[in-house]
Amino acid sequence: MSEFKTFFNLYLKYFLCLIILLAIIYIFYRNSFILGLIIGTIASAISSFVWHHNLLRAINSDVLYVSSGMGIRFLIAVMACLFWVRFPQSINLLGIALGLMLTYVMIIVHSVNSLKK
């Protein structure tokens, strides 16, 4: 459980705040871009948990080959895009794409913050 707690403190609380903020904005404006951004952000949070789990497993492992979880993260992105395929009028694909990129933005921000300490 400490792995999830570490992940929550590093990444998930920011994702949750952003999802809640976007949900509030969506309630008032009903914009397809915002809905796509919500879906992409949720998928990004799940993807970053997979990345974090595989990173911790790689750090604690003595094996030469360690999985990065790229296949699972790819499937998560495909699942998010399938929402757009099913509801193209209601969901914006650009919003999903930007939401999916948040994982990489969070990783870069966390890395820069770690270097400053």
Short mmCIF file of C-alpha atoms in Angstrom, two decimals:
data_model
loop_
_atom_site.label_atom_id
_atom_site.label_comp_id
_atom_site.label_asym_id
_atom_site.label_seq_id
_atom_site.Cartn_x
_atom_site.Cartn_y
_atom_site.Cartn_z
CA MET A 1 0.00 0.00 0.00
CA SER A 2 2.94 2.34 0.49
CA GLU A 3 3.54 2.28 -3.28
CA PHE A 4 0.09 3.74 -3.90
CA LYS A 5 0.57 6.27 -1.10
CA THR A 6 3.85 7.40 -2.67
CA PHE A 7 2.16 7.66 -6.06
CA PHE A 8 -0.71 9.62 -4.53
CA ASN A 9 1.64 12.12 -2.91
CA LEU A 10 3.74 12.57 -6.05
CA TYR A 11 1.16 12.61 -8.85
CA LEU A 12 -2.41 11.55 -8.14
CA LYS A 13 -3.45 14.47 -5.95
CA TYR A 14 -2.60 16.85 -8.80
CA PHE A 15 -4.52 14.74 -11.29
CA LEU A 16 -7.54 14.60 -8.97
CA CYS A 17 -7.53 18.37 -8.46
CA LEU A 18 -7.34 18.91 -12.21
CA ILE A 19 -10.13 16.39 -12.90
CA ILE A 20 -12.39 18.03 -10.31
CA LEU A 21 -11.65 21.49 -11.70
CA LEU A 22 -12.34 20.33 -15.26
CA ALA A 23 -15.57 18.62 -14.15
CA ILE A 24 -16.78 21.85 -12.57
CA ILE A 25 -15.92 23.77 -15.73
CA TYR A 26 -17.69 21.13 -17.83
CA ILE A 27 -20.84 21.40 -15.72
CA PHE A 28 -21.11 25.11 -16.54
CA TYR A 29 -19.95 25.16 -20.17
CA ARG A 30 -20.74 21.67 -21.60
CA ASN A 31 -17.80 21.91 -24.00
CA SER A 32 -16.69 18.82 -25.96
CA PHE A 33 -13.03 19.84 -25.58
CA ILE A 34 -13.32 19.89 -21.78
CA LEU A 35 -15.00 16.47 -21.79
CA GLY A 36 -12.17 15.11 -23.94
CA LEU A 37 -9.67 16.68 -21.57
CA ILE A 38 -11.37 14.98 -18.61
CA ILE A 39 -11.23 11.58 -20.32
CA GLY A 40 -7.61 12.12 -21.33
CA THR A 41 -6.66 13.24 -17.83
CA ILE A 42 -8.25 10.17 -16.24
CA ALA A 43 -6.43 7.94 -18.73
CA SER A 44 -3.25 9.87 -18.05
CA ALA A 45 -3.58 9.30 -14.30
CA ILE A 46 -4.01 5.57 -14.84
CA SER A 47 -1.10 5.55 -17.28
CA SER A 48 1.15 7.39 -14.83
CA PHE A 49 0.29 4.85 -12.11
CA VAL A 50 1.38 2.05 -14.46
CA TRP A 51 4.58 3.96 -15.21
CA HIS A 52 5.25 4.60 -11.50
CA HIS A 53 4.59 0.97 -10.58
CA ASN A 54 6.99 -0.30 -13.26
CA LEU A 55 9.61 2.26 -12.27
CA LEU A 56 9.56 1.14 -8.64
CA ARG A 57 9.68 -2.48 -9.73
CA ALA A 58 12.70 -1.72 -11.93
CA ILE A 59 14.48 0.08 -9.10
CA ASN A 60 13.94 -2.83 -6.71
CA SER A 61 14.79 -5.55 -9.24
CA ASP A 62 18.12 -7.21 -9.99
CA VAL A 63 16.99 -8.56 -13.36
CA LEU A 64 18.51 -7.16 -16.58
CA TYR A 65 15.20 -6.88 -18.46
CA VAL A 66 12.53 -4.80 -16.79
CA SER A 67 9.19 -3.94 -18.35
CA SER A 68 8.28 -0.29 -18.72
CA GLY A 69 4.57 -1.03 -19.11
CA MET A 70 4.44 0.57 -22.54
CA GLY A 71 1.95 -1.96 -23.87
CA ILE A 72 -0.51 -1.31 -21.06
CA ARG A 73 -0.10 2.46 -21.40
CA PHE A 74 -0.71 2.15 -25.13
CA LEU A 75 -3.91 0.19 -24.45
CA ILE A 76 -5.03 2.86 -21.98
CA ALA A 77 -4.55 5.53 -24.67
CA VAL A 78 -6.47 3.40 -27.19
CA MET A 79 -9.31 2.94 -24.71
CA ALA A 80 -9.49 6.71 -24.18
CA CYS A 81 -9.61 7.27 -27.94
CA LEU A 82 -12.37 4.68 -28.29
CA PHE A 83 -14.62 7.06 -26.36
CA TRP A 84 -14.10 9.53 -29.20
CA VAL A 85 -14.83 6.86 -31.81
CA ARG A 86 -18.08 6.01 -30.04
CA PHE A 87 -19.19 9.60 -29.38
CA PRO A 88 -17.45 11.85 -31.94
CA GLN A 89 -19.97 14.70 -31.57
CA SER A 90 -19.70 14.87 -27.79
CA ILE A 91 -15.96 14.39 -27.24
CA ASN A 92 -13.07 16.29 -28.79
CA LEU A 93 -10.05 14.19 -29.84
CA LEU A 94 -7.63 17.06 -29.24
CA GLY A 95 -8.79 17.26 -25.62
CA ILE A 96 -8.13 13.54 -25.17
CA ALA A 97 -4.67 13.90 -26.71
CA LEU A 98 -3.76 16.84 -24.47
CA GLY A 99 -5.07 14.98 -21.43
CA LEU A 100 -2.97 11.95 -22.30
CA MET A 101 0.15 14.11 -22.52
CA LEU A 102 -0.27 15.29 -18.94
CA THR A 103 1.55 12.19 -17.69
CA TYR A 104 4.71 13.26 -19.45
CA VAL A 105 4.34 16.85 -18.28
CA MET A 106 3.97 15.64 -14.68
CA ILE A 107 7.04 13.40 -15.01
CA ILE A 108 9.13 16.30 -16.34
CA VAL A 109 7.90 18.69 -13.63
CA HIS A 110 8.60 16.12 -10.92
CA SER A 111 12.07 15.45 -12.33
CA VAL A 112 12.93 19.16 -12.46
CA ASN A 113 11.68 19.62 -8.90
CA SER A 114 13.76 16.65 -7.76
CA LEU A 115 16.87 18.14 -9.35
CA LYS A 116 16.32 21.46 -7.56
CA LYS A 117 16.28 19.77 -4.14
#
